PDB file of C-alpha atoms in Angstrom:
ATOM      1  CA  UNK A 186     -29.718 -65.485 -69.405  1.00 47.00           C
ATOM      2  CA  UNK A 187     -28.343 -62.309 -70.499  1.00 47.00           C
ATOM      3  CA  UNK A 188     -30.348 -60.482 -67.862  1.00 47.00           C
ATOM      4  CA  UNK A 189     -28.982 -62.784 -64.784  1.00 53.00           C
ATOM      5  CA  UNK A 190     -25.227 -62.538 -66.436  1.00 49.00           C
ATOM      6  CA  UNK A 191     -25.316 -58.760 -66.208  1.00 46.00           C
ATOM      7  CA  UNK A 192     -26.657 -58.768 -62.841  1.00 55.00           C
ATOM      8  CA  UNK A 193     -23.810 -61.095 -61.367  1.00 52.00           C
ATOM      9  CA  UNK A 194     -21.418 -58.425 -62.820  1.00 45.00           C
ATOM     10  CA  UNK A 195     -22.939 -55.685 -60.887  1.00 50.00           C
ATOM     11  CA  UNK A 196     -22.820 -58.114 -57.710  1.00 53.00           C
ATOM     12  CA  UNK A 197     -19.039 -59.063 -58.154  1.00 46.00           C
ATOM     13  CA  UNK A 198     -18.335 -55.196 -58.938  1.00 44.00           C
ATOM     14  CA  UNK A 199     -19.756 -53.824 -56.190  1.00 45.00           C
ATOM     15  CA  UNK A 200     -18.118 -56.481 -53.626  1.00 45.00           C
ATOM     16  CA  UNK A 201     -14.982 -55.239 -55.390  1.00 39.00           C
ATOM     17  CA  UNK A 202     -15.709 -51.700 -54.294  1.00 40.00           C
ATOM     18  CA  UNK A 203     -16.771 -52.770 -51.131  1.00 39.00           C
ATOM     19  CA  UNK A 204     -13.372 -54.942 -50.158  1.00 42.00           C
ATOM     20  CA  UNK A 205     -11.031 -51.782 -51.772  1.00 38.00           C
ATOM     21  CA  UNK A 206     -12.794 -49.402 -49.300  1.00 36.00           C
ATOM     22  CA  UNK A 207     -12.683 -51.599 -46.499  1.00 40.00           C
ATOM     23  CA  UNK A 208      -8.362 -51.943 -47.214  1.00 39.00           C
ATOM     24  CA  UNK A 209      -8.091 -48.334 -47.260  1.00 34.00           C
ATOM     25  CA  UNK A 210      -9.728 -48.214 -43.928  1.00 36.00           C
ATOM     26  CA  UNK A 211      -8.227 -51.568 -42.514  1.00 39.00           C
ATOM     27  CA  UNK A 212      -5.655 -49.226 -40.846  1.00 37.00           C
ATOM     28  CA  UNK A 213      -7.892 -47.385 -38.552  1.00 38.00           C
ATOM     29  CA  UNK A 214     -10.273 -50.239 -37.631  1.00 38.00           C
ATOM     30  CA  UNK A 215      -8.016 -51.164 -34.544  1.00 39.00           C
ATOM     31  CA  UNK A 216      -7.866 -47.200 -33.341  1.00 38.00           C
ATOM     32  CA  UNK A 217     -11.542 -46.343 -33.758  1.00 36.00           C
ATOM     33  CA  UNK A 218     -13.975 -46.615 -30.922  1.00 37.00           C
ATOM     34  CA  UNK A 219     -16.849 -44.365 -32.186  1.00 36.00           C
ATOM     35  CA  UNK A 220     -19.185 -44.675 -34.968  1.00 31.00           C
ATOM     36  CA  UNK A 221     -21.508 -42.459 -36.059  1.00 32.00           C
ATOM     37  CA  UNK A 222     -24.689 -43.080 -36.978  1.00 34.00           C
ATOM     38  CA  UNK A 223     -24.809 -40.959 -40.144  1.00 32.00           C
ATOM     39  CA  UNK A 224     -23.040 -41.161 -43.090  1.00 32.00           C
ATOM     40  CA  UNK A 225     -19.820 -38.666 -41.990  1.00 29.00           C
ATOM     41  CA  UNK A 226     -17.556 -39.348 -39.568  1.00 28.00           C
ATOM     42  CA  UNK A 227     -16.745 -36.984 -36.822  1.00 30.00           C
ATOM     43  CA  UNK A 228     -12.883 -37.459 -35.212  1.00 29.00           C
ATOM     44  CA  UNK A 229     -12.417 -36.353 -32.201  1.00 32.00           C
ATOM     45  CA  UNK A 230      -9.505 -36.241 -29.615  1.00 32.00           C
ATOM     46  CA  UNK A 231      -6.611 -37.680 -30.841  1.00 28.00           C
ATOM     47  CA  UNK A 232      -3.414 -37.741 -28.402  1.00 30.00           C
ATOM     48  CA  UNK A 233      -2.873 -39.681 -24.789  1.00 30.00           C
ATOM     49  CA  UNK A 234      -2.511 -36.233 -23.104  1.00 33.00           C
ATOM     50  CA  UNK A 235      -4.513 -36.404 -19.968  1.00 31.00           C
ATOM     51  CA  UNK A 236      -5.956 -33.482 -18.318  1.00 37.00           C
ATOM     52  CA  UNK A 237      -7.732 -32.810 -14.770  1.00 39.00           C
ATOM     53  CA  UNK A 238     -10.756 -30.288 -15.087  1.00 41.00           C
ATOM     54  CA  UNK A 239     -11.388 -27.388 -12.313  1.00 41.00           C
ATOM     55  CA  UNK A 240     -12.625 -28.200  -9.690  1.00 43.00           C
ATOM     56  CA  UNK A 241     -13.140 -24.905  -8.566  1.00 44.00           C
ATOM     57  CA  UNK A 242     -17.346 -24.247  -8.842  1.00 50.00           C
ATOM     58  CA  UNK A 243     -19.221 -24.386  -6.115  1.00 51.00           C
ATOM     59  CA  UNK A 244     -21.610 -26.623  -7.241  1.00 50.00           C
ATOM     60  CA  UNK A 245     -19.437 -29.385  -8.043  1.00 45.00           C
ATOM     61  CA  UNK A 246     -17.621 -29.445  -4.343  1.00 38.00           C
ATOM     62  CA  UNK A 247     -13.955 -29.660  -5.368  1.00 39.00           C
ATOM     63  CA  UNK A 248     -14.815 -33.230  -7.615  1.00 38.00           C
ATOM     64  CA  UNK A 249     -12.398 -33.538 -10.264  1.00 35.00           C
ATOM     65  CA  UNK A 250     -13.269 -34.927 -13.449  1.00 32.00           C
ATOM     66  CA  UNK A 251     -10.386 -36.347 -15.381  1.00 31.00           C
ATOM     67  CA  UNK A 252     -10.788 -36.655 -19.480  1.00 31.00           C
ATOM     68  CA  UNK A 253      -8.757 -39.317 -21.327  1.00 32.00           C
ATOM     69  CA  UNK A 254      -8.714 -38.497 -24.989  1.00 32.00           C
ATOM     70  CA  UNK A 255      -8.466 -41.659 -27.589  1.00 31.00           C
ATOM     71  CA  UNK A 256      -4.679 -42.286 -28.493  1.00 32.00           C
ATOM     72  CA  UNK A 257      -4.362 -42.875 -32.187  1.00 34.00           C
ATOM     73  CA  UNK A 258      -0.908 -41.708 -33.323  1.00 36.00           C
ATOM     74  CA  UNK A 259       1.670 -39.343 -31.433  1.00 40.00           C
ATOM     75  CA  UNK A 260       0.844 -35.757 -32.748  1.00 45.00           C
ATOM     76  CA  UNK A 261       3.825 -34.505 -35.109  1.00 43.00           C
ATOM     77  CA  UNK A 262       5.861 -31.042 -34.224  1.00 43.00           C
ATOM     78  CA  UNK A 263       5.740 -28.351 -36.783  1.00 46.00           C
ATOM     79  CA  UNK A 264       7.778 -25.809 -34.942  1.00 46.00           C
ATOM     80  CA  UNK A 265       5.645 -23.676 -32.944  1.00 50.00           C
ATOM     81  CA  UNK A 266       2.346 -25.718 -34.191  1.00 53.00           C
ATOM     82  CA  UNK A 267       1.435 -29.377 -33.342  1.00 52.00           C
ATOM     83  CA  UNK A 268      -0.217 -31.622 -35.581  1.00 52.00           C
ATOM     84  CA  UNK A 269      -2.591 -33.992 -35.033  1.00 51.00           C
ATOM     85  CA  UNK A 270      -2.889 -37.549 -36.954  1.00 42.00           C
ATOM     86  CA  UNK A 271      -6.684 -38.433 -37.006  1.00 40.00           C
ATOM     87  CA  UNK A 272      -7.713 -42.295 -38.134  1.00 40.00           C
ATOM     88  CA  UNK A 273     -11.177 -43.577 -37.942  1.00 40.00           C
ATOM     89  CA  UNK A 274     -13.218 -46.511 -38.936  1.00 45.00           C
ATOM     90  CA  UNK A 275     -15.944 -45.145 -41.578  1.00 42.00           C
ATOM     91  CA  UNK A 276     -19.801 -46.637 -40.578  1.00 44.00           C
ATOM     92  CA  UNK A 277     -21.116 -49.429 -42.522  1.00 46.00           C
ATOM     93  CA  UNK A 278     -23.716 -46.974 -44.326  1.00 41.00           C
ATOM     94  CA  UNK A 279     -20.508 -44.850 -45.487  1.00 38.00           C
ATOM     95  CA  UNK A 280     -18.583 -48.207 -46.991  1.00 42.00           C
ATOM     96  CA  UNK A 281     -21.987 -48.974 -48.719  1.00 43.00           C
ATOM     97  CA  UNK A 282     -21.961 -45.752 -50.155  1.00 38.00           C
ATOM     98  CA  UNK A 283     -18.631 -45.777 -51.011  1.00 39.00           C
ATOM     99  CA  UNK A 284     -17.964 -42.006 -49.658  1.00 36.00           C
ATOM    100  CA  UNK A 285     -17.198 -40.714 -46.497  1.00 35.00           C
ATOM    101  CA  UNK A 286     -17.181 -36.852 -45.831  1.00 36.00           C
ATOM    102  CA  UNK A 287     -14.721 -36.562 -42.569  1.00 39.00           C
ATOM    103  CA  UNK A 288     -15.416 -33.366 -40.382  1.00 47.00           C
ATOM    104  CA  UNK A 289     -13.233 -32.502 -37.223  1.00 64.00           C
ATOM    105  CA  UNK A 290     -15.090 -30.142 -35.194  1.00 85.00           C
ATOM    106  CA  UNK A 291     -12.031 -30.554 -32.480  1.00 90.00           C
ATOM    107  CA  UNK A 292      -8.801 -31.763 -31.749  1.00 90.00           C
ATOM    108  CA  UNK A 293     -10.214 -32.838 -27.780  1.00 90.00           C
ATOM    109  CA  UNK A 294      -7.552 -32.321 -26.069  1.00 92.00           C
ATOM    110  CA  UNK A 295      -5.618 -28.989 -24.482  1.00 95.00           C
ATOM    111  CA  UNK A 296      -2.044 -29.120 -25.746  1.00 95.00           C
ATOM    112  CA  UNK A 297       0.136 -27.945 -23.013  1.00 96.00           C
ATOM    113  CA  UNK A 298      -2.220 -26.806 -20.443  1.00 96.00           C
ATOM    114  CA  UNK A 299      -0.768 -23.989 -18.030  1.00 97.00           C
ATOM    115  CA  UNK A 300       0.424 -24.797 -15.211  1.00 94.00           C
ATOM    116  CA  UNK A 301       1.792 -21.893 -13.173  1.00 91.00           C
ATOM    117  CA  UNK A 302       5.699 -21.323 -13.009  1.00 90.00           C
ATOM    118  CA  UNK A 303       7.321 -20.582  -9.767  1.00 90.00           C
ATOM    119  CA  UNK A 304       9.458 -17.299  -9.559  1.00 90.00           C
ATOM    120  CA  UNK A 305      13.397 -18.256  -9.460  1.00 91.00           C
ATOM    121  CA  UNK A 306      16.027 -16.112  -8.380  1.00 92.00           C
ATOM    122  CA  UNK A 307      18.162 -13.990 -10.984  1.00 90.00           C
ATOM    123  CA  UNK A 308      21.305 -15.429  -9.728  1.00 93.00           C
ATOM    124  CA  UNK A 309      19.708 -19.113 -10.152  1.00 91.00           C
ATOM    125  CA  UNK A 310      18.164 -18.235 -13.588  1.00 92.00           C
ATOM    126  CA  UNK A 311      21.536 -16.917 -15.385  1.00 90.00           C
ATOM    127  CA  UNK A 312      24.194 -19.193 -13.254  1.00 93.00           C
ATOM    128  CA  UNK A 313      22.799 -22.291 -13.055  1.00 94.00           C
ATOM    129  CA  UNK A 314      22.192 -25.500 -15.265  1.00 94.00           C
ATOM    130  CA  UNK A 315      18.643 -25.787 -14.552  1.00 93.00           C
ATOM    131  CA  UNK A 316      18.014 -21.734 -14.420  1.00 94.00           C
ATOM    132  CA  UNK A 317      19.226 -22.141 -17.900  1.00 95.00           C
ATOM    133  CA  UNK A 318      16.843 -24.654 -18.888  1.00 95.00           C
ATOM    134  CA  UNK A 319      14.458 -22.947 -17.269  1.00 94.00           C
ATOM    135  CA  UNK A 320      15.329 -19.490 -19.123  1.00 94.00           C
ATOM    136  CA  UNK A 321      14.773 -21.509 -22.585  1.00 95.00           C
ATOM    137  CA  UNK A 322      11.787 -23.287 -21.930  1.00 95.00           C
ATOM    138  CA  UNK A 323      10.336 -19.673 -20.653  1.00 95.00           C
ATOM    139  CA  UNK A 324      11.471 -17.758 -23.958  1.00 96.00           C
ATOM    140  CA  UNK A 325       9.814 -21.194 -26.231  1.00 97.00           C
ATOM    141  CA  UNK A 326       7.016 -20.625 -24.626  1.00 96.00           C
ATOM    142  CA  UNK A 327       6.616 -16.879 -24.875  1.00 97.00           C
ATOM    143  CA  UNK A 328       7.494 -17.829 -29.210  1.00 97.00           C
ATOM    144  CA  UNK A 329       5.079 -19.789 -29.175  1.00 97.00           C
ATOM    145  CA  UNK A 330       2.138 -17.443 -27.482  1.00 97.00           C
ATOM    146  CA  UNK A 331       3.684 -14.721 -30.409  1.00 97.00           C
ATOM    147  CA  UNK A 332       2.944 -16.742 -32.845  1.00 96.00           C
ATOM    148  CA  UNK A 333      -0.019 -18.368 -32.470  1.00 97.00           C
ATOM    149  CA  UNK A 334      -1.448 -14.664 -31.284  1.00 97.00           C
ATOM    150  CA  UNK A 335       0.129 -13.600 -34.907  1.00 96.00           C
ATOM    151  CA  UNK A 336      -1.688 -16.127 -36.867  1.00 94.00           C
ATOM    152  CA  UNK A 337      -5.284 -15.358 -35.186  1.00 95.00           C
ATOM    153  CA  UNK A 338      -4.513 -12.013 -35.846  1.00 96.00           C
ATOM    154  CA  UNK A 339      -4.600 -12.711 -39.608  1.00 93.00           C
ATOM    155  CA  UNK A 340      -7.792 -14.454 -39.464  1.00 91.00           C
ATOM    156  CA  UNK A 341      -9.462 -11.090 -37.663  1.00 93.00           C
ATOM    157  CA  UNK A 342      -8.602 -11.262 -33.860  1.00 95.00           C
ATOM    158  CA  UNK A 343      -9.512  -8.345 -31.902  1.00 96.00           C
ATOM    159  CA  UNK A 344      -8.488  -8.866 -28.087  1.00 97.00           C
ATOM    160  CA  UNK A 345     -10.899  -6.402 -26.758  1.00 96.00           C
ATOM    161  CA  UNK A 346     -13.647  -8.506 -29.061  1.00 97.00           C
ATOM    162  CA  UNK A 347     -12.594 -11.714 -27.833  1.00 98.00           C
ATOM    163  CA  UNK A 348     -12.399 -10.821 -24.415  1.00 98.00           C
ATOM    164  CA  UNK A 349     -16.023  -9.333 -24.483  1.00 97.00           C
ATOM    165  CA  UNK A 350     -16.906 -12.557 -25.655  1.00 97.00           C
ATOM    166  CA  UNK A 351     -15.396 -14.810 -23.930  1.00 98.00           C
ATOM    167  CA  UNK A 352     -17.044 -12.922 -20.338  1.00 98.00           C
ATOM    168  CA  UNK A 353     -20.417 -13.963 -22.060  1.00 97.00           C
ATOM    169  CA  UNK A 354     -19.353 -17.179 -22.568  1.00 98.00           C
ATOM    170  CA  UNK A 355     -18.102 -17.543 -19.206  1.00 98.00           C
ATOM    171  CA  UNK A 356     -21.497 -16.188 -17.565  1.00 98.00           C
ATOM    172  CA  UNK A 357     -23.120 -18.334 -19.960  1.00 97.00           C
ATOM    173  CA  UNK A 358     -22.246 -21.583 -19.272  1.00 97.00           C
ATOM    174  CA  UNK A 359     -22.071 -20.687 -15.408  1.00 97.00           C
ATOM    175  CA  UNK A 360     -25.276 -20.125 -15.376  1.00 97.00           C
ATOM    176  CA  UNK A 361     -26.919 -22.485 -17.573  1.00 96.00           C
ATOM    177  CA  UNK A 362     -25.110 -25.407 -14.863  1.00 96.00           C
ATOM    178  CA  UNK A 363     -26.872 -23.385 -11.931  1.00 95.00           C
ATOM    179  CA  UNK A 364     -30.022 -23.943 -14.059  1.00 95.00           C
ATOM    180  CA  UNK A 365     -29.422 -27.542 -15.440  1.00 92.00           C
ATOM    181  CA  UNK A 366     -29.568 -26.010 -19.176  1.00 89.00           C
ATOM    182  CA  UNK A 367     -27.843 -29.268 -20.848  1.00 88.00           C
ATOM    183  CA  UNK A 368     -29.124 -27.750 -24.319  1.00 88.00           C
ATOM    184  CA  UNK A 369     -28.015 -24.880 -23.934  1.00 89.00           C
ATOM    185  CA  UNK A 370     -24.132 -25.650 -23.110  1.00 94.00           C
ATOM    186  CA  UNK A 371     -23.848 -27.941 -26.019  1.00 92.00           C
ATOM    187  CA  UNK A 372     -23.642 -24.960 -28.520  1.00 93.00           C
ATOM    188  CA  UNK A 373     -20.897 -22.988 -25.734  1.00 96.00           C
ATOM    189  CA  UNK A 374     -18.618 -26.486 -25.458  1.00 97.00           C
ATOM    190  CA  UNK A 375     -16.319 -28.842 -27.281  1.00 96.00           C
ATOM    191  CA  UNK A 376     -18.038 -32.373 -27.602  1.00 94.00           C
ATOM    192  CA  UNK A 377     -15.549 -33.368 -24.194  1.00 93.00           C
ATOM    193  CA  UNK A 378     -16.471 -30.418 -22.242  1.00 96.00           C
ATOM    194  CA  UNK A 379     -20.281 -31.328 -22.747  1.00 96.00           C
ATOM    195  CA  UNK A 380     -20.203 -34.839 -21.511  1.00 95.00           C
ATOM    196  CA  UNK A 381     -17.956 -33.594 -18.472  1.00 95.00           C
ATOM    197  CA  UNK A 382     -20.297 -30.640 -18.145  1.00 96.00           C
ATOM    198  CA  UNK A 383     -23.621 -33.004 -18.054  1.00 95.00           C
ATOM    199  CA  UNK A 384     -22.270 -35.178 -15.574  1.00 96.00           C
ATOM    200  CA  UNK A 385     -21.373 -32.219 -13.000  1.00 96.00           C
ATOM    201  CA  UNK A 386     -24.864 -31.315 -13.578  1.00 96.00           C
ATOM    202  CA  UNK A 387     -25.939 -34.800 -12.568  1.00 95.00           C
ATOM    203  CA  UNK A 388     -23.299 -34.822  -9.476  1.00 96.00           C
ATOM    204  CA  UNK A 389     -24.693 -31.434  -8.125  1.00 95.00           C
ATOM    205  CA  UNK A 390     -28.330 -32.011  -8.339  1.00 95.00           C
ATOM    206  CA  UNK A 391     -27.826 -35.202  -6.395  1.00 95.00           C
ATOM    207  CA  UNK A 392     -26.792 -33.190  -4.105  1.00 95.00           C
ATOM    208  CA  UNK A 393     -28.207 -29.561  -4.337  1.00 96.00           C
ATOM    209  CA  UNK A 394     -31.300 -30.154  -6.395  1.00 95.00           C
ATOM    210  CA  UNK A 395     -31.680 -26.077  -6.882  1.00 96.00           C
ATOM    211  CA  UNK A 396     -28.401 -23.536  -6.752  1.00 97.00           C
ATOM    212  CA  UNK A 397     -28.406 -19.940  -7.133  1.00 97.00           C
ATOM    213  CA  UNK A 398     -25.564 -18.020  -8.936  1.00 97.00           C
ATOM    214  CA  UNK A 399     -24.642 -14.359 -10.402  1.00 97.00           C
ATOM    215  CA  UNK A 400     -22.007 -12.781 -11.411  1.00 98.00           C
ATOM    216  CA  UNK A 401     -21.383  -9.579 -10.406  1.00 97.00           C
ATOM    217  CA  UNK A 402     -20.326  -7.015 -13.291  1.00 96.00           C
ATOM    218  CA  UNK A 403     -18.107  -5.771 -14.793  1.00 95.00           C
ATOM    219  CA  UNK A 404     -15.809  -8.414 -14.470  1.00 96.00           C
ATOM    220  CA  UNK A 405     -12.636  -7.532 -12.245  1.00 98.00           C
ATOM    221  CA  UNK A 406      -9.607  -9.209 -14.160  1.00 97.00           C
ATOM    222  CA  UNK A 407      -9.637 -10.998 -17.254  1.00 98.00           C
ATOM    223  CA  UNK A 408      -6.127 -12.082 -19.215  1.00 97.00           C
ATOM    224  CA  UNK A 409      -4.741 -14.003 -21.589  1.00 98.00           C
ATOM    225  CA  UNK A 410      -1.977 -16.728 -20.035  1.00 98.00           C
ATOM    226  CA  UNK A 411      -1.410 -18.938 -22.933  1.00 98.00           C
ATOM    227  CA  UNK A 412      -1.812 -19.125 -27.019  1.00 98.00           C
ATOM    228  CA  UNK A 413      -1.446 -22.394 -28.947  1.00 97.00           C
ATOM    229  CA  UNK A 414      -1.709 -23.799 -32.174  1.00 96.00           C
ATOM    230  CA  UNK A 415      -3.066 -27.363 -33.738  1.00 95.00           C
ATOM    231  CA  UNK A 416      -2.314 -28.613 -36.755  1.00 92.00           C
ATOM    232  CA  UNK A 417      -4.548 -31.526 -38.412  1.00 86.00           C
ATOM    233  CA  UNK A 418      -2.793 -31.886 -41.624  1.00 85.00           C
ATOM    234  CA  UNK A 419       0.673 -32.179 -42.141  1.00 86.00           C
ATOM    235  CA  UNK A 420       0.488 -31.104 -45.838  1.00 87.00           C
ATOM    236  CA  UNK A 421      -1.550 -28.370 -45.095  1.00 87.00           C
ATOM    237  CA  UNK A 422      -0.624 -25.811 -42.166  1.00 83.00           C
ATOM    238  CA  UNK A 423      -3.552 -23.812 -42.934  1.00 85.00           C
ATOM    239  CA  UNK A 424      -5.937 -25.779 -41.230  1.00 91.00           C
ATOM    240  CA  UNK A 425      -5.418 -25.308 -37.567  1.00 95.00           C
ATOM    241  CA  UNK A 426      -6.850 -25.120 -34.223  1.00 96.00           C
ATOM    242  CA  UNK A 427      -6.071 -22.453 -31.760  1.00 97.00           C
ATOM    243  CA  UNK A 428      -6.615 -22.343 -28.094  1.00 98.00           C
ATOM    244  CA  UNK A 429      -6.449 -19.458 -25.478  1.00 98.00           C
ATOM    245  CA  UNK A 430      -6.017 -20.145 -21.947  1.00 98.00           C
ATOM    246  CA  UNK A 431      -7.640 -17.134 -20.222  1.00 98.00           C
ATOM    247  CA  UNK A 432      -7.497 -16.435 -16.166  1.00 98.00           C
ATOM    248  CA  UNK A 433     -11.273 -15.018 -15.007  1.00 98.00           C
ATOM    249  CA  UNK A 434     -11.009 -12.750 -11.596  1.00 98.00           C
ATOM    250  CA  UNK A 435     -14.628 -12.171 -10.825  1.00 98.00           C
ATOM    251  CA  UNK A 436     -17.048 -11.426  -7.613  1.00 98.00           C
ATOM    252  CA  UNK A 437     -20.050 -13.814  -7.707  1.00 98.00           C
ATOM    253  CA  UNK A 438     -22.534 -14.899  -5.554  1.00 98.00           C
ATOM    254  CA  UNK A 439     -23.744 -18.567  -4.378  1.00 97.00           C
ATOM    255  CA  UNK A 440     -26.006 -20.267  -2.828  1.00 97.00           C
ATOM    256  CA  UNK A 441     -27.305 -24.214  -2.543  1.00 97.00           C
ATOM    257  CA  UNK A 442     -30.586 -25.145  -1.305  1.00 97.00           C
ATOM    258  CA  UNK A 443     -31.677 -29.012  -0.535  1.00 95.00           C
ATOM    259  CA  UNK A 444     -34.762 -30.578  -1.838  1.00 93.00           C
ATOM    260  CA  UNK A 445     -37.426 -28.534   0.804  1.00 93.00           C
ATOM    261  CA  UNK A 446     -35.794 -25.564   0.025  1.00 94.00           C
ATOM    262  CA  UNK A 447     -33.562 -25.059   2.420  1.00 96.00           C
ATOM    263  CA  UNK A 448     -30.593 -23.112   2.178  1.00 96.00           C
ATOM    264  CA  UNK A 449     -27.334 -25.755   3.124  1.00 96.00           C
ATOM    265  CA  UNK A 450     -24.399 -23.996   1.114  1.00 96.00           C
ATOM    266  CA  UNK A 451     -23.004 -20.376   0.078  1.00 96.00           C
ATOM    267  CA  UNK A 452     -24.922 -16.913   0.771  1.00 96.00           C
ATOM    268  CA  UNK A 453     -26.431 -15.260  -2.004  1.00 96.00           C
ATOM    269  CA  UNK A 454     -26.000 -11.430  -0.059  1.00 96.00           C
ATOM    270  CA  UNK A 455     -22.461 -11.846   0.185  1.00 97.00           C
ATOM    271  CA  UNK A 456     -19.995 -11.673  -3.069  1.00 97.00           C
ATOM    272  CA  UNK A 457     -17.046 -14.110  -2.929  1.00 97.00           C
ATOM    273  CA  UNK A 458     -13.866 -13.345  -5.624  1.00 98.00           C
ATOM    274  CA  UNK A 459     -13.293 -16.470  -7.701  1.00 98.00           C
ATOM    275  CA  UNK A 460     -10.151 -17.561  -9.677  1.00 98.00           C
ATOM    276  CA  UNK A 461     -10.984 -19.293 -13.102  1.00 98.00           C
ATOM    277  CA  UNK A 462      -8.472 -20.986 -15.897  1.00 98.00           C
ATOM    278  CA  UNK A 463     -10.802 -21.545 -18.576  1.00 98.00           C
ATOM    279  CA  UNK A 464      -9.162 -22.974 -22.218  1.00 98.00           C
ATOM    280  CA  UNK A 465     -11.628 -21.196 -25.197  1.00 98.00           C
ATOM    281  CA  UNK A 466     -11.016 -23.079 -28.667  1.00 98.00           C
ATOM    282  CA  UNK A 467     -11.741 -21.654 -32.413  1.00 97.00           C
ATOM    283  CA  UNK A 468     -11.104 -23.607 -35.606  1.00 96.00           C
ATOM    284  CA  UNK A 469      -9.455 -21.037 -38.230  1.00 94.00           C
ATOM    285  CA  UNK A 470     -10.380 -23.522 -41.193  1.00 92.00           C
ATOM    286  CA  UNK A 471     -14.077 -23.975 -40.862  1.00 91.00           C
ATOM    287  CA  UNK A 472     -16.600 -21.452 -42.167  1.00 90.00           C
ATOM    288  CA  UNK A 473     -18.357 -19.821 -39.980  1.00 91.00           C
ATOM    289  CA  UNK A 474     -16.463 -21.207 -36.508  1.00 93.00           C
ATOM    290  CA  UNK A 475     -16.982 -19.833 -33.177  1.00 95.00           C
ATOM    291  CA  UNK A 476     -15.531 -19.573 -29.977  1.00 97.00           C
ATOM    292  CA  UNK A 477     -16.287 -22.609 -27.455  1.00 97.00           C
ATOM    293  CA  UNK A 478     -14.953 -23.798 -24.280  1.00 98.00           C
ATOM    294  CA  UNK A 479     -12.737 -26.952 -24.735  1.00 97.00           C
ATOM    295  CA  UNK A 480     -11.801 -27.054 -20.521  1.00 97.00           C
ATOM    296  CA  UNK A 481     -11.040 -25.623 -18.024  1.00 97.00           C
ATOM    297  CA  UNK A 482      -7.527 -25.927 -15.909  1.00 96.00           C
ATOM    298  CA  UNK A 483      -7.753 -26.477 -11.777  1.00 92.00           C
ATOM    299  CA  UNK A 484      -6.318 -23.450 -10.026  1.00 80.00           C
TER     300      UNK A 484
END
């Protein structure tokens, strides 16, 4: 008797447990669309900001692919840093447990991607309503680039470093898609650049089953054209995301061939200059983070 009361206790106690987890995560069940299938929880893009990605390799014939990231929560303005509001719905192994370890390995979005500004006359810059505007949003933007290049900078940031790295990135993941390396790019790419990455593979070898690509080196330009900062906790501004937007100017060479063998797009003997906006993303909170590409911006 004593036996069966004690285990009804432990059956009512851990229902209890159960029910209080579930409330604390009631919030999020509405928001969530992902669950993982081990016992952490991985949040991923949390805003409505919409993005189109280049277009601009050969092998993917000018197709756009458009990413829509999850909306949860409008991200919250900290000055010259943006933070993000993350809610998710643990798995049923993590209520049973009664623990859930929550790991963001990116924000997946791009917060304000470049888009390239128009020149405006001095007269309508300093005389005008709108060259006013203009003339503060310009000088914001430029603050912001400062500072988010001042806080990487803390954490270690050598441009000439970067840069190197971010070529070998570049050549990388160009030609691991020539190849059809899908394991390969996952460790180069954000979790949204891999699924957009895997189904350009897909689009081009229904197409051009076997593409040939180099790049010609040293690369000819390479610059930085924007610096920003995401924040994923409002009580602590330590834990951020950066992102650099970096322009690639590089010769390469291309060339499709159909499923015989036959050569139907590109030359490989001559060298073509190519324009690339590429966005590279680096957690400064996480031990040991890298480098990856989180998209790419059409030219």
């Amino acid at each position: 008797m004593a036996l069966g009361r004690l285990q009804m206790l432990r059956n009512i106690y851990k229902t209890v447990e159960i029910q209080e987890f579930s409330t604390l995560l009631a919030s999020s069940r509405s928001n969530s669309k992902s669950i993982s299938n081990v016992p952490y929880i991985t949040l991923r893009c949390i805003s409505s900001c919409i993005y189109k990605d280049h277009g601009g390799i050969p092998w993917t014939s000018g197709d756009k692919i458009m990413l829509r990231s999850t909306m949860t929560q409008e991200p919250i303005s900290y000055g010259y840093m943006r933070s993000v509001t993350t809610k998710a719905k643990a798995p049923a192994q993590a209520r049973q447990m009664g623990a859930v370890k929550v790991s963001m390995l990116s924000p997946g979005i791009i917060y304000e991607p470049y888009v390239p500004r128009e020149k405006i006359p001095f007269w309508k810059r300093y005389f005008t309503r709108n060259g006013w505007k203009r003339t503060k949003e310009d000088l914001t933007s430029e603050l912001k680039n400062a500072y988010a290049i001042a806080k990487l900078r803390k954490a270690g940031y050598s441009k000439k470093q970067f840069y190197t790295e971010a070529v070998s990135i570049y050549k990388e993941i160009n030609t691991q898609m020539a190849n059809g390396g899908k394991g390969t790019l996952r460790k180069l790419v954000t979790e949204h650049m891999y699924s957009a990455l895997k189904n350009e593979i897909k689009q081009r070898e229904s197409v051009w089953p076997t593409v040939y690509w180099e790049l010609i080196e040293p690369i000819v330009k390479v610059r930085t054209l924007r610096a920003r900062l995401i924040g994923v906790d409002r009580n602590d501004l330590s834990k951020v995301f950066i992102q650099l937007t970096l322009e690639f100017l590089a010769k390469q060479k291309f060339e499709a061939y159909d499923g015989k063998g036959a050569v139907v797009s590109g030359d490989r003997n001559k060298e073509v200059l190519v324009r690339d906006i590429w966005v590279f993303e680096k957690s400064l909170f996480h031990p040991g983070a890298y480098w990856r590409l989180c998209g790419r911006i059409k030219v």
